[in-house]
mmCIF file of C-alpha atoms in Angstrom:
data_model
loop_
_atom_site.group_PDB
_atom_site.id
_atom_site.type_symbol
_atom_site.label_atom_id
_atom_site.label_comp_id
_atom_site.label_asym_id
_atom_site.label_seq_id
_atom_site.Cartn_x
_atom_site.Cartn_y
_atom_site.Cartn_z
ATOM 1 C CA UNK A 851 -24.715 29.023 -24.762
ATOM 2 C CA UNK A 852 -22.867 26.245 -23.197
ATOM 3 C CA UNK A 853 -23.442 25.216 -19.397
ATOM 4 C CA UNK A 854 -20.557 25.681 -17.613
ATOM 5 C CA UNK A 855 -21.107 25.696 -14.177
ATOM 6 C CA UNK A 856 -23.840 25.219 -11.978
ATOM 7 C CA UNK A 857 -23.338 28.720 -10.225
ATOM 8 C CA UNK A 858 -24.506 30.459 -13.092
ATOM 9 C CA UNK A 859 -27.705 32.639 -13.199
ATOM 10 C CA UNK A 860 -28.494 32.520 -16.768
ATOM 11 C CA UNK A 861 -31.919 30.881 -18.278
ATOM 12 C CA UNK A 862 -31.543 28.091 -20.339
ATOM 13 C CA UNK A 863 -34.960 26.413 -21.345
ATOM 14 C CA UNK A 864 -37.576 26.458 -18.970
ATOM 15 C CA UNK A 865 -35.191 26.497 -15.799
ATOM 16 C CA UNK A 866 -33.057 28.876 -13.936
ATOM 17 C CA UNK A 867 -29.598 27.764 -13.079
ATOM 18 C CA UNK A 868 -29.729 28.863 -9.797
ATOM 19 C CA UNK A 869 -33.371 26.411 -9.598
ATOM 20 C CA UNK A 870 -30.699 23.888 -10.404
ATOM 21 C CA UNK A 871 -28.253 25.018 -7.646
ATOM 22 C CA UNK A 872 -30.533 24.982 -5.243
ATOM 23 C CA UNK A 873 -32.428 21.318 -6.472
ATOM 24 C CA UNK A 874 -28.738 19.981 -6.271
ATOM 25 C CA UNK A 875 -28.103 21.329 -3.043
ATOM 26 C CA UNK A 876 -31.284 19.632 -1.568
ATOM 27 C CA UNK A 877 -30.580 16.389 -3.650
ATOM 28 C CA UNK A 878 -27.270 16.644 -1.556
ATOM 29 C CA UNK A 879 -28.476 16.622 1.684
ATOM 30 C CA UNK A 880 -30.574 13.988 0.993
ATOM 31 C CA UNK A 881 -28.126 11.749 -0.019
ATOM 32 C CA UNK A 882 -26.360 12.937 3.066
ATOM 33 C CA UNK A 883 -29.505 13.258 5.500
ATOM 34 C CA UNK A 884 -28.243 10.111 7.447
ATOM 35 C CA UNK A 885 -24.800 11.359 7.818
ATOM 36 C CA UNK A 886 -25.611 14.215 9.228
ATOM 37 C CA UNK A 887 -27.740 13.231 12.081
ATOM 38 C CA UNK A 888 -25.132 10.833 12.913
ATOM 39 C CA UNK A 889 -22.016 13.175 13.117
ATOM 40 C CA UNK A 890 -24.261 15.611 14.831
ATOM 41 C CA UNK A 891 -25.323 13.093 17.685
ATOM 42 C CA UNK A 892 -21.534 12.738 17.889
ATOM 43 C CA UNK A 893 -20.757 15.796 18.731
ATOM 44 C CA UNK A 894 -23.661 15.613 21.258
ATOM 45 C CA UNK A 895 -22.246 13.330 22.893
ATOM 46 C CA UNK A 896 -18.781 13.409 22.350
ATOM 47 C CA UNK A 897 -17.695 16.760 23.986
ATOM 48 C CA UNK A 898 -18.976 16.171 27.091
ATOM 49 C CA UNK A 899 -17.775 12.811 26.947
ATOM 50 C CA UNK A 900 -14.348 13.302 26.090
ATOM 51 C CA UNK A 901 -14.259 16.846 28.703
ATOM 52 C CA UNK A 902 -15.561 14.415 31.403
ATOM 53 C CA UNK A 903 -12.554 11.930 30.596
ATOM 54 C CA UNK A 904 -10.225 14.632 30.699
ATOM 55 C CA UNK A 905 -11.311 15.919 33.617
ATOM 56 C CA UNK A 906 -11.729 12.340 35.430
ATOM 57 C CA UNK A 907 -8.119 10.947 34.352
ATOM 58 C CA UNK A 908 -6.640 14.404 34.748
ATOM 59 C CA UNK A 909 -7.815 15.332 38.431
ATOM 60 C CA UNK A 910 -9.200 12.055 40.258
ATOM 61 C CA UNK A 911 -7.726 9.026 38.625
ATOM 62 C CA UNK A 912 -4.187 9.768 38.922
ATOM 63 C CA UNK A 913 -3.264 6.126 39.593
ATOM 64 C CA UNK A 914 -5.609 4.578 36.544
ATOM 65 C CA UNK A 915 -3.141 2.270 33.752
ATOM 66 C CA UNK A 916 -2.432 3.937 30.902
ATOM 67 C CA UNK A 917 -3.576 7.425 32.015
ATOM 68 C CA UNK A 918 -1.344 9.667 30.040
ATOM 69 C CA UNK A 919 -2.446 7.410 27.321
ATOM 70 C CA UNK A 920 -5.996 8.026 27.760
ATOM 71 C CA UNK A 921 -6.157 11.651 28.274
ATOM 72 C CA UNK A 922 -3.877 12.029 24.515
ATOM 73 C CA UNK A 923 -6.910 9.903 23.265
ATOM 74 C CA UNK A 924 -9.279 11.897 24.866
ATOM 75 C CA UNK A 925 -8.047 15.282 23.225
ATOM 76 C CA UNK A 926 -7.751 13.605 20.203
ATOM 77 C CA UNK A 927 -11.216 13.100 19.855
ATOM 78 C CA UNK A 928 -11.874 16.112 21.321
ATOM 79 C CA UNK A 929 -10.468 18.134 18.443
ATOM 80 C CA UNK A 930 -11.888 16.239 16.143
ATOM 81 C CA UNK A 931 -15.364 16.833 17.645
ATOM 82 C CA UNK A 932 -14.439 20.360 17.895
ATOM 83 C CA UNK A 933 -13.301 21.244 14.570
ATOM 84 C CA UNK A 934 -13.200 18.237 12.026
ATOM 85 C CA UNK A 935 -16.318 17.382 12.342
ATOM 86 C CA UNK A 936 -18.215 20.795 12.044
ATOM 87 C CA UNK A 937 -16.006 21.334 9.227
ATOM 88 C CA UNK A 938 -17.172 18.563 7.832
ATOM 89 C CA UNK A 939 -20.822 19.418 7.919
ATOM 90 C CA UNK A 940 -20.075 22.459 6.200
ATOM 91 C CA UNK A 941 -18.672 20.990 3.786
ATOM 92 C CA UNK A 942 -21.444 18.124 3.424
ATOM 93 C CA UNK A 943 -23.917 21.357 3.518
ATOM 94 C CA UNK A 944 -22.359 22.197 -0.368
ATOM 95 C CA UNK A 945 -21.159 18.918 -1.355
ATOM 96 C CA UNK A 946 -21.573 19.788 -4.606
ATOM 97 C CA UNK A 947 -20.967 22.855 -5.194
ATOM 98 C CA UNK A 948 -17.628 23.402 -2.623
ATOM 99 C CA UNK A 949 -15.055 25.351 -3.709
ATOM 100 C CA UNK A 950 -12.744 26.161 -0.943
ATOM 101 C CA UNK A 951 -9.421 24.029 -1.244
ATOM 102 C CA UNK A 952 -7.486 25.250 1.352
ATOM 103 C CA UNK A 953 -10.290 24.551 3.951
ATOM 104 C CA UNK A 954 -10.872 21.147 2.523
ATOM 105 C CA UNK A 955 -7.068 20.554 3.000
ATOM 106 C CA UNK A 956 -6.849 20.736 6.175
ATOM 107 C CA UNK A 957 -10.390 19.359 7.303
ATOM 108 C CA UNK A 958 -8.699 16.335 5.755
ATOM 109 C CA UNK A 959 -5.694 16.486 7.088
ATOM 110 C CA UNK A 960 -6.674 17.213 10.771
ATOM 111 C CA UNK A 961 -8.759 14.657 10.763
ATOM 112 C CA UNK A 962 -6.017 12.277 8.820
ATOM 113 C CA UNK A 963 -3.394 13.594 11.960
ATOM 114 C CA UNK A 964 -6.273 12.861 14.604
ATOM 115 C CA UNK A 965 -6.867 9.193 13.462
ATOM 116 C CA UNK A 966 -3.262 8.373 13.130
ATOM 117 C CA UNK A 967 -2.121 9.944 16.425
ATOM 118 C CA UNK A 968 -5.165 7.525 18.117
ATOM 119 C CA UNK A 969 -4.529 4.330 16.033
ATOM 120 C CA UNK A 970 -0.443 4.492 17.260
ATOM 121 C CA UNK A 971 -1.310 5.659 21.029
ATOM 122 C CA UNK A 972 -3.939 2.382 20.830
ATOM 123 C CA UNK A 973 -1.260 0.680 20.115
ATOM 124 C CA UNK A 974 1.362 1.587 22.536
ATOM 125 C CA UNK A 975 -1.491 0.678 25.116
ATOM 126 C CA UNK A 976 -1.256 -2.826 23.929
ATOM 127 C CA UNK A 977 2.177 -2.777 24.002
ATOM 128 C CA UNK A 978 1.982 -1.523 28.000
ATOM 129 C CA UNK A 979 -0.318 -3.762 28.880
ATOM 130 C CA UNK A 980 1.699 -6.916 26.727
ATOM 131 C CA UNK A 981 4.762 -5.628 29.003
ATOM 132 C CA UNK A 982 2.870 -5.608 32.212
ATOM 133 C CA UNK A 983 1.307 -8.600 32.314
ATOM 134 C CA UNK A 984 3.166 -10.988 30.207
ATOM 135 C CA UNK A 985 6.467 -9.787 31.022
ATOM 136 C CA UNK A 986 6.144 -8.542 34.693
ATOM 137 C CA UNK A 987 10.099 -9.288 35.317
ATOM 138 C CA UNK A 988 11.309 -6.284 33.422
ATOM 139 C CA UNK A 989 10.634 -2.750 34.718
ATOM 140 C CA UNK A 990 6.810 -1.307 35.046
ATOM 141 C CA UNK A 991 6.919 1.376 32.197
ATOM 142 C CA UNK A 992 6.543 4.347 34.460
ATOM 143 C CA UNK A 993 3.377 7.078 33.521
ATOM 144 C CA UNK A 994 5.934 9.818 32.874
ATOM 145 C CA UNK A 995 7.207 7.947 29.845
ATOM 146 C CA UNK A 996 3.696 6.924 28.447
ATOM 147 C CA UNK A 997 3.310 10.861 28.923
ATOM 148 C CA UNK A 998 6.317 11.552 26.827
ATOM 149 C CA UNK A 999 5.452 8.284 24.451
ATOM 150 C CA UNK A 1000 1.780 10.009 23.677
ATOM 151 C CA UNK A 1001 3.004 13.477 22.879
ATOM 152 C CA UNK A 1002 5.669 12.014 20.776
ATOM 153 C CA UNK A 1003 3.133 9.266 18.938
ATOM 154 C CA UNK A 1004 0.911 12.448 18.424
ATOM 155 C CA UNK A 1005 3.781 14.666 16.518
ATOM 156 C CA UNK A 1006 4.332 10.807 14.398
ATOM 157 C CA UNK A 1007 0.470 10.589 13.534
ATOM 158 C CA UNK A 1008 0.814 14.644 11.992
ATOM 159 C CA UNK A 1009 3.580 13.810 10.069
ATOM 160 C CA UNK A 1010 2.502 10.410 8.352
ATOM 161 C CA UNK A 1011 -1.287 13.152 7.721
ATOM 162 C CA UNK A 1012 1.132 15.675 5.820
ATOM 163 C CA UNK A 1013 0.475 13.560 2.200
ATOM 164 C CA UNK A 1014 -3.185 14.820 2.253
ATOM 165 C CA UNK A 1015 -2.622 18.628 2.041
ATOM 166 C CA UNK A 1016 -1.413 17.304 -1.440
ATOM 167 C CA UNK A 1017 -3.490 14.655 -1.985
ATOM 168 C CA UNK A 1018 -6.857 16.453 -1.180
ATOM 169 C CA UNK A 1019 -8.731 19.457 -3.032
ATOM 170 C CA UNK A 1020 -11.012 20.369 -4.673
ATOM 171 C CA UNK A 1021 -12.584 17.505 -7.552
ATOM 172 C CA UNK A 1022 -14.440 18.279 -10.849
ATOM 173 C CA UNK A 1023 -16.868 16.354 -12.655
ATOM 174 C CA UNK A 1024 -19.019 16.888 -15.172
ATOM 175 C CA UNK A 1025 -22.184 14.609 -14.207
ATOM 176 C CA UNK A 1026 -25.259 14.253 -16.828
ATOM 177 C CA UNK A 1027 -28.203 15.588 -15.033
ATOM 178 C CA UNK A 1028 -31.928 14.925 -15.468
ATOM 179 C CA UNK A 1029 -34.873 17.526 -13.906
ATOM 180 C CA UNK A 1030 -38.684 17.335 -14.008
ATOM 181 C CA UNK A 1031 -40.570 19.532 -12.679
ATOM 182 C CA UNK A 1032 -37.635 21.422 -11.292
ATOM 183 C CA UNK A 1033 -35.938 18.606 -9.223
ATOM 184 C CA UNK A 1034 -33.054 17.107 -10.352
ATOM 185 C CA UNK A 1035 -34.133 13.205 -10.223
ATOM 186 C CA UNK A 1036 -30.929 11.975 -11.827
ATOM 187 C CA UNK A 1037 -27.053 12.771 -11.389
ATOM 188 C CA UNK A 1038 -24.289 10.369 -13.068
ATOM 189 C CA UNK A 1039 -21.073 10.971 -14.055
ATOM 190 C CA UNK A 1040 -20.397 12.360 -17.500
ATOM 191 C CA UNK A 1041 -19.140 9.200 -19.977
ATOM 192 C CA UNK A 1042 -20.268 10.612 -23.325
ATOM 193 C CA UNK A 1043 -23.870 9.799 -22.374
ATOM 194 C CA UNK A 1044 -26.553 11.467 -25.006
ATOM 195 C CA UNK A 1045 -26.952 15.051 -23.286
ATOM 196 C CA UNK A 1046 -23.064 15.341 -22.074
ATOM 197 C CA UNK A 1047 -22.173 18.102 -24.555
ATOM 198 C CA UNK A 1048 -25.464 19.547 -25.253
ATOM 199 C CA UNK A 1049 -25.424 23.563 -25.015
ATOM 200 C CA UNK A 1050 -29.348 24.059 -23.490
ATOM 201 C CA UNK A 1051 -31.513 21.639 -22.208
ATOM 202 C CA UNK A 1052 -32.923 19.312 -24.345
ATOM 203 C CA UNK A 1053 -36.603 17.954 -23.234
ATOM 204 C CA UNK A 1054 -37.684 14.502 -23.828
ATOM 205 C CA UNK A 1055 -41.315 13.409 -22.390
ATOM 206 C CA UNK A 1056 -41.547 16.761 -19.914
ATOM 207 C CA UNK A 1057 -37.963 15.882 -18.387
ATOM 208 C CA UNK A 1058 -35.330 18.279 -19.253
ATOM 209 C CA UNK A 1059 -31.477 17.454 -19.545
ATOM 210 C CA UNK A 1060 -28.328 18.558 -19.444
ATOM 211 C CA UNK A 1061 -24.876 18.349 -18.232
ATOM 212 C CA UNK A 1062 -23.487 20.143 -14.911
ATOM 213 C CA UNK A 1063 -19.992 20.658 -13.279
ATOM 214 C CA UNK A 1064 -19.939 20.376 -9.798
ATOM 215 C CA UNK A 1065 -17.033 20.828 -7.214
ATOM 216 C CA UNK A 1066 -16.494 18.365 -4.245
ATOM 217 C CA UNK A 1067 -14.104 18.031 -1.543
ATOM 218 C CA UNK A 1068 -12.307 14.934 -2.546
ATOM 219 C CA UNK A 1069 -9.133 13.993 -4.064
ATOM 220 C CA UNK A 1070 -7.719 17.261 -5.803
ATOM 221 C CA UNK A 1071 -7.933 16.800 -9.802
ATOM 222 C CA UNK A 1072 -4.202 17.086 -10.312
ATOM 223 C CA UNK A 1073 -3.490 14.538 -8.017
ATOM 224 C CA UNK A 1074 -6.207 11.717 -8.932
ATOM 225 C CA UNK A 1075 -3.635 10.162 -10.788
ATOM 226 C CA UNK A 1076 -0.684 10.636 -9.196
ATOM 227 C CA UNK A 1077 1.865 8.297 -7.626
ATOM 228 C CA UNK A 1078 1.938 9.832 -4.486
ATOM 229 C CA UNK A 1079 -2.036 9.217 -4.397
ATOM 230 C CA UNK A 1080 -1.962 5.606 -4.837
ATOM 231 C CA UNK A 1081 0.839 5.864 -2.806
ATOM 232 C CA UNK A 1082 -0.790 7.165 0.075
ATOM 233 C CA UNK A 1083 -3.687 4.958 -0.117
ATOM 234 C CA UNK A 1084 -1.813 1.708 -0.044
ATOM 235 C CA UNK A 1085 0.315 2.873 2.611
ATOM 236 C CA UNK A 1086 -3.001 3.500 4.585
ATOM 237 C CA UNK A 1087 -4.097 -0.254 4.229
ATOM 238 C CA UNK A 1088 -1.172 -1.828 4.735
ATOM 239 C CA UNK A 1089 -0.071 -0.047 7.604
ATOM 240 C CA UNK A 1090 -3.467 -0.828 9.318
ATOM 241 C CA UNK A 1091 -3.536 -4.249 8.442
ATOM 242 C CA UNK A 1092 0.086 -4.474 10.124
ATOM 243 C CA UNK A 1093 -1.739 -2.877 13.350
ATOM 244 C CA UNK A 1094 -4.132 -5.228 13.059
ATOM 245 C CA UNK A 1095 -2.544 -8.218 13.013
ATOM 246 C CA UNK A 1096 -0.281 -6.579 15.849
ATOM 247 C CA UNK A 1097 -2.522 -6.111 18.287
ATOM 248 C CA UNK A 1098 -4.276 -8.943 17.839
ATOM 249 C CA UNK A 1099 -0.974 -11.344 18.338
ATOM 250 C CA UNK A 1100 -0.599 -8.644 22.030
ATOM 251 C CA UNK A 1101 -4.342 -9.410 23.224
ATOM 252 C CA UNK A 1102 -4.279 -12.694 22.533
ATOM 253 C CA UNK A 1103 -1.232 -13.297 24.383
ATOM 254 C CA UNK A 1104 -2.319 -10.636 27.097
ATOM 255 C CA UNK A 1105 -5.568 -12.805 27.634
ATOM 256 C CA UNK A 1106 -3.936 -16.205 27.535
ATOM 257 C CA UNK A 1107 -1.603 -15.116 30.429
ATOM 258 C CA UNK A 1108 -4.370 -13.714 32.766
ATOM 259 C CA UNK A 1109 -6.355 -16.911 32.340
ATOM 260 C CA UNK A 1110 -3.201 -18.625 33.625
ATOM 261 C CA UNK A 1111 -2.467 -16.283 36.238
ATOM 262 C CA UNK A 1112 -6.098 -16.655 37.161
ATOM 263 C CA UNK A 1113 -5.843 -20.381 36.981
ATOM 264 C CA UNK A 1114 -2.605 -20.476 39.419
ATOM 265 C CA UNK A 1115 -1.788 -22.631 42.346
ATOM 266 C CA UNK A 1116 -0.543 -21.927 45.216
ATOM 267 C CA UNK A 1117 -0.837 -20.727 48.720
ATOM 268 C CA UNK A 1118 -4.281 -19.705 50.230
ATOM 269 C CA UNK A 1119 -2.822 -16.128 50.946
ATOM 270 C CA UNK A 1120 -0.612 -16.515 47.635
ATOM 271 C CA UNK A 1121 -3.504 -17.807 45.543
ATOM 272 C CA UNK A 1122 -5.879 -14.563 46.950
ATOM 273 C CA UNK A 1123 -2.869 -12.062 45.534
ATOM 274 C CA UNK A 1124 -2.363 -14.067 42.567
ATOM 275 C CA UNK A 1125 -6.686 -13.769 41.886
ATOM 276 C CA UNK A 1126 -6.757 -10.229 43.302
ATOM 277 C CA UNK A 1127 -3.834 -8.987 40.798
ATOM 278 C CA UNK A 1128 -5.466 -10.708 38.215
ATOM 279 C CA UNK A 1129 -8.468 -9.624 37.849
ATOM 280 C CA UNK A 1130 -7.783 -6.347 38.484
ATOM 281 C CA UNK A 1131 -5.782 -6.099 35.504
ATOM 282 C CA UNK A 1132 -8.521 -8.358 33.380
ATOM 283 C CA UNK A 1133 -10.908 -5.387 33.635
ATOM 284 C CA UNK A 1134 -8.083 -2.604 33.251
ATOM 285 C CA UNK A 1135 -7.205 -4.184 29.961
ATOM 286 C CA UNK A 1136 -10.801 -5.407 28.688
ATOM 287 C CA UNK A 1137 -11.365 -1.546 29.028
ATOM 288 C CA UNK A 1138 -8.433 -0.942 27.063
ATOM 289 C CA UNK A 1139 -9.183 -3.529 25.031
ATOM 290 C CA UNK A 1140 -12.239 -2.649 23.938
ATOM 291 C CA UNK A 1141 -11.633 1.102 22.805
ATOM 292 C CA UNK A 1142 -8.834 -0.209 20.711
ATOM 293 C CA UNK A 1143 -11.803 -2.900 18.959
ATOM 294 C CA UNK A 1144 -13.993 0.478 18.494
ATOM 295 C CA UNK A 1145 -11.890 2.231 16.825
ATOM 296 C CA UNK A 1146 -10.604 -0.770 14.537
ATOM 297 C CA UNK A 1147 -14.169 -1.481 14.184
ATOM 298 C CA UNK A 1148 -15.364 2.109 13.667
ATOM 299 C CA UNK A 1149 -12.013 2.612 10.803
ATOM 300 C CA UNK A 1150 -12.365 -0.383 8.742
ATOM 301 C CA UNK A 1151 -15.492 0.487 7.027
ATOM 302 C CA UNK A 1152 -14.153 3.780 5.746
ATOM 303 C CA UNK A 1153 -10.951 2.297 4.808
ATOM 304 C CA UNK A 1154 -12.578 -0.521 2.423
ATOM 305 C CA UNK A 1155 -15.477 2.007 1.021
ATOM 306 C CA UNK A 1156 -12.409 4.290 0.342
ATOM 307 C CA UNK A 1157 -10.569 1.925 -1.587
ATOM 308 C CA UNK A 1158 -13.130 0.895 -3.690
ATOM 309 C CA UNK A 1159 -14.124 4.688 -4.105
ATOM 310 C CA UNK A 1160 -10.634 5.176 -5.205
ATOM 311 C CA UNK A 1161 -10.228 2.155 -7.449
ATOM 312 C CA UNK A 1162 -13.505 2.068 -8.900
ATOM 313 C CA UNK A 1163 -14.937 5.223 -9.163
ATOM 314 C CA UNK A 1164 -17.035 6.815 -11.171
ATOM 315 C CA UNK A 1165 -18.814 3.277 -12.346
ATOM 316 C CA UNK A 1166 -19.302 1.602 -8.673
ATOM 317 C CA UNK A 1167 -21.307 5.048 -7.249
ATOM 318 C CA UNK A 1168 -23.127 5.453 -10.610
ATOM 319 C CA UNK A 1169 -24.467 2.027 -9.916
ATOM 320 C CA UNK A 1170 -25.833 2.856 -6.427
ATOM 321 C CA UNK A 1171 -29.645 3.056 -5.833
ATOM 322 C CA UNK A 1172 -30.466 5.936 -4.196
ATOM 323 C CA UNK A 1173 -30.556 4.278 -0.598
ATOM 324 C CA UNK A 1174 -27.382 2.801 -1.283
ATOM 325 C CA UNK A 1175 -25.681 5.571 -1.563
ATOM 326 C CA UNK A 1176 -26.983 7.124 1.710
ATOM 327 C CA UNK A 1177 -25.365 4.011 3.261
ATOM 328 C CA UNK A 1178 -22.301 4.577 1.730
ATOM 329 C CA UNK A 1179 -21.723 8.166 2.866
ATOM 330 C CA UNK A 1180 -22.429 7.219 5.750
ATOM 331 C CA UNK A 1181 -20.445 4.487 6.087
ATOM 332 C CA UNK A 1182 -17.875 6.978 5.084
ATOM 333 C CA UNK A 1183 -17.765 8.912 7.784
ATOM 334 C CA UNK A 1184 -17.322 5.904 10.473
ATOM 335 C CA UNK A 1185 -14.318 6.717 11.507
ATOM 336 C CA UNK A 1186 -16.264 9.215 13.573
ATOM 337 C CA UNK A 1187 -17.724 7.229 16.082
ATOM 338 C CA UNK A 1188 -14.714 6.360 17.743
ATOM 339 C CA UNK A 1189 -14.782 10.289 18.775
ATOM 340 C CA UNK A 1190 -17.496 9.839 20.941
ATOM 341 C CA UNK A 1191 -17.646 6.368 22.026
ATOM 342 C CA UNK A 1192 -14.840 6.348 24.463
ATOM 343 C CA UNK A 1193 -16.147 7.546 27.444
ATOM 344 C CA UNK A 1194 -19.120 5.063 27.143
ATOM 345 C CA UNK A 1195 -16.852 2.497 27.164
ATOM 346 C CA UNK A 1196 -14.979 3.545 30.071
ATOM 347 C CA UNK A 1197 -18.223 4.263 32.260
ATOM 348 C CA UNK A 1198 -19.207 0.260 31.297
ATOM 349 C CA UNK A 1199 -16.135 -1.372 32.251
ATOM 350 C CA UNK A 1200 -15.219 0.653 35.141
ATOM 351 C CA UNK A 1201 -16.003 1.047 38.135
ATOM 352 C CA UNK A 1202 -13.894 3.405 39.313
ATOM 353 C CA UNK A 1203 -14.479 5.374 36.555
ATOM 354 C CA UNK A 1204 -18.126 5.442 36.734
ATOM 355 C CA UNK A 1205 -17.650 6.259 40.651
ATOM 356 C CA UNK A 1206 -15.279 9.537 39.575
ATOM 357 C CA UNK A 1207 -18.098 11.079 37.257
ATOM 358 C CA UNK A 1208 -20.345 10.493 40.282
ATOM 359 C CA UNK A 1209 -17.709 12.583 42.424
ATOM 360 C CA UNK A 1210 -17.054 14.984 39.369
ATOM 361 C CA UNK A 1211 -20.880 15.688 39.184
ATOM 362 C CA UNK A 1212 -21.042 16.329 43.065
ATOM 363 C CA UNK A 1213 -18.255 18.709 43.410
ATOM 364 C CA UNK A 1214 -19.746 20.507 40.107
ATOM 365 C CA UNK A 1215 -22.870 20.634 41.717
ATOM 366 C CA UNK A 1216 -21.330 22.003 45.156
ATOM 367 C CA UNK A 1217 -19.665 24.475 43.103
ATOM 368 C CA UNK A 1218 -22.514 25.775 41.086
ATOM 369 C CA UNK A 1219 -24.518 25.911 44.198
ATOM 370 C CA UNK A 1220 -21.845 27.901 45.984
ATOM 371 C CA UNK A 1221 -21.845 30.631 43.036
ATOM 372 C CA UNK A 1222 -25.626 30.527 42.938
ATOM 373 C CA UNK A 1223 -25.410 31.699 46.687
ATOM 374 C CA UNK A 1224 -22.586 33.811 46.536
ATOM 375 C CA UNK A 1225 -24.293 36.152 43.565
ATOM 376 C CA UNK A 1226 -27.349 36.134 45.870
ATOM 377 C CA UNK A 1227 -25.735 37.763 48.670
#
C-alpha cells in the first residue's frame, strides 16, 4: 500500500499515520517555536501602538509634518496586525499539512499590498521632507495633498501585490522521513534517497522510514517555474534596491543642509530663527528618518532569505541544522516588526508626541471615570 499522504489513517508497520500527523505537526512548531512568540509579541504591542498613533495624529497633533502620512502608515500596520499576522499563525499552526489555497492567497497578498503601500508612503516622506528643507523656495506641500498622495500610494502598493494571488498556493513535496520511537527526527526533501518510493516503512536499527507528502503555503506548484515567478521576485529586489539607494541620496542631502542651516551666520535675532527652525525640523525628520531605517532594516532580511529560498531550494534548507532553521523562519517573518515598532519610535524622538499619549491617557481616564460614576448613579 503506497503512502500517499500524511492525512491518512491507515497502519503501515508499527505506526499510525495519524501518529505521524500529529509528530509532524509538533516537529512544525518547533521549528517555528521562535516565530511564533515573536509575531505574537507583535501583535501585543502593535495594536495598541498603532490605535494610539491613530488616535494621537488624528485628534491632537493636527499640525505634526507628515501627518496624513503617518496615520496611512499607522493603518497599514494596523491591518496587518489585525489580519495578516493571525493568519499567519494559523497557517504556521499546520505548516505542513495546509491545504487551503485561497486563504493562503490572500494572507500573502495582503500582507504583499501592506508592505508595498508602507515602503512608497516612506518614501514620499523623504521626498517631503527633501522639498522642505532643501528646497524651501518652492511651495510647502500642503497636508491635504500628502492626504490625497497616501491614499493614492496605498491603491499603487495593492496593485504592484496583485502577482501573488498567482504566484502563491499551495506547495507539494514529497520529503523522506525518519521516526523512532514515534517522533519524526528527520524530514528532507525527496531526491531519490533510499526510502523515497518505498510502499511501508522499512526499519533499520529500531528507526522506521518512509516517504511523506506534505502541503505548505508557499509558492503554488504550477507556478514554481514560471516566468511570472521569477519575474516577480526580481522585480521585488530591484525595486527595493532603487528605494534604497533613493532615500539614502534624500537623507543624506536632507542632513547635510540642516547642519548648514544649523551652522549659519547671521544676525543675533536672525541666527536664533535660523537655530530654532533648524532644529525643529532635525528631530521632525530624525523621527521620520528613523521609521523609514526600521522598516528597510526590518525588510531586507526577508528579502535576501527569500531569494536564496527561491534560488536554492530544496538543497540550502536540507542543509540547515535544526537551530538554523529556526533562525531562518524567523528571519522570515521580519518584515513584521516594522508593524509594531512605529509608535516606539515616535514616543523616543518626540516630545510632543510622548506629551499627547500623556493627554490621550488623561482624557481616557476622565472618561472611564465619568462612565464608572454615571452607571453608579
Amino acid at each position: 500500500m503506497a503512502f500517499d499522504t500524511i492525512t491518512d489513517v491507515t497502519f503501515i508497520g508499527a505506526y499510525n499515520l495519524t501518529q505521524l500527523h500529529e509528530s509532524l505537526r509538533t516537529d512544525g512548531l518547533s521549528l517555528l517555536a521562535p516565530s511564533l512568540v515573536f509575531i505574537c509579541l507583535l501583535i501585543a504591542a502593535g495594536i495598541p501602538g498603532n490605535i494610539i498613533s491613530i488616535l494621537v495624529y488624528g485628534i491632537q497633533l493636527k499640525s505634526a509634518t507628515g501627518r496624513y502620512a503617518i496615520i496611512a502608515l499607522a493603518v497599514c500596520d494596523m491591518i496587518n496586525c489585525c489580519l495578516s499576522i493571525p493568519v499567519e499563525i494559523y497557517i504556521m499552526s499546520r505548516y505542513w499539512t495546509f491545504d487551503n489555497g485561497a486563504l493562503c492567497k490572500m494572507s500573502r497578498y495582503l500582507t504583499y499590498a501592506m508592505n508595498n503601500s508602507s515602503g512608497l508612503i516612506l518614501l514620499a516622506i523623504a521626498f517631503e521632507r527633501y522639498r522642505t528643507i532643501c528646497t524651501p523656495h518652492k511651495p510647502k506641500i500642503q497636508n491635504s495633498f500628502i492626504l490625497r498622495s497616501s491614499i493614492a500610494l496605498v491603491i499603487i502598493g495593492s496593485l504592484l501585490a496583485l502577482p501573488a494571488l498567482w504566484i502563491y498556493g499551495i506547495q507539494t513535496d514529497r520529503f523522506n522521513v525518519s521516526m523512532l520511537n514515534g517522533d519524526a527526527i528527520s524530514l528532507t526533501h525527496d531526491n531519490g534517497l533510499e526510502y523515497s518510493e518505498v510502499s511501508r516503512w522499512v526499519e533499520v536499527n529500531d528507526v522506521y522510514y518512509s516517504s511523506v507528502i506534505t502541503k505548505r503555503c508557499l509558492i503554488d506548484d504550477s507556478m514554481r517555474k514560471s516566468w511570472l515567478t521569477y519575474g516577480h521576485f526580481l522585480f521585488l529586489t530591484i525595486a527595493s534596491i532603487v528605494v534604497w539607494v533613493i532615500l539614502l541620496i534624500m537623507y543624506i542631502n536632507i542632513g547635510r543642509k540642516i547642519k548648514r542651516l544649523r551652522a549659519g551666520r547671521g544676525s543675533i535675532n536672525a541666527e536664533e530663527r535660523i537655530r530654532s527652525s533648524a532644529k525643529r525640523k532635525k528631530h521632525a525628520t530624525m523621527m521620520l528618518f528613523l521609521i523609514t531605517v526600521a522598516f528597510q532594516f526590518s525588510f531586507i532580511p526577508f528579502l535576501i532569505i527569500t531569494n536564496i529560498r527561491f534560488f536554492t531550494e530544496p538543497i540550502w534548507y536540507d542543509n540547515l541544522t535544526h537551530v538554523q532553521k529556526m533562525v531562518y523562519h524567523l528571519i522570515l517573518r521580519s518584515y513584521y516588526l516594522s508593524c509594531a515598532v512605529n509608535p516606539f519610535i515616535y514616543c523616543i524622538s518626540s516630545p510632543n508626541f510622548r506629551s499627547a499619549v500623556i493627554k490621550l491617557c488623561q482624557r481616557l481616564r476622565n472618561f472611564l471615570k465619568d462612565m464608572t460614576c454615571n452607571s453608579h448613579k
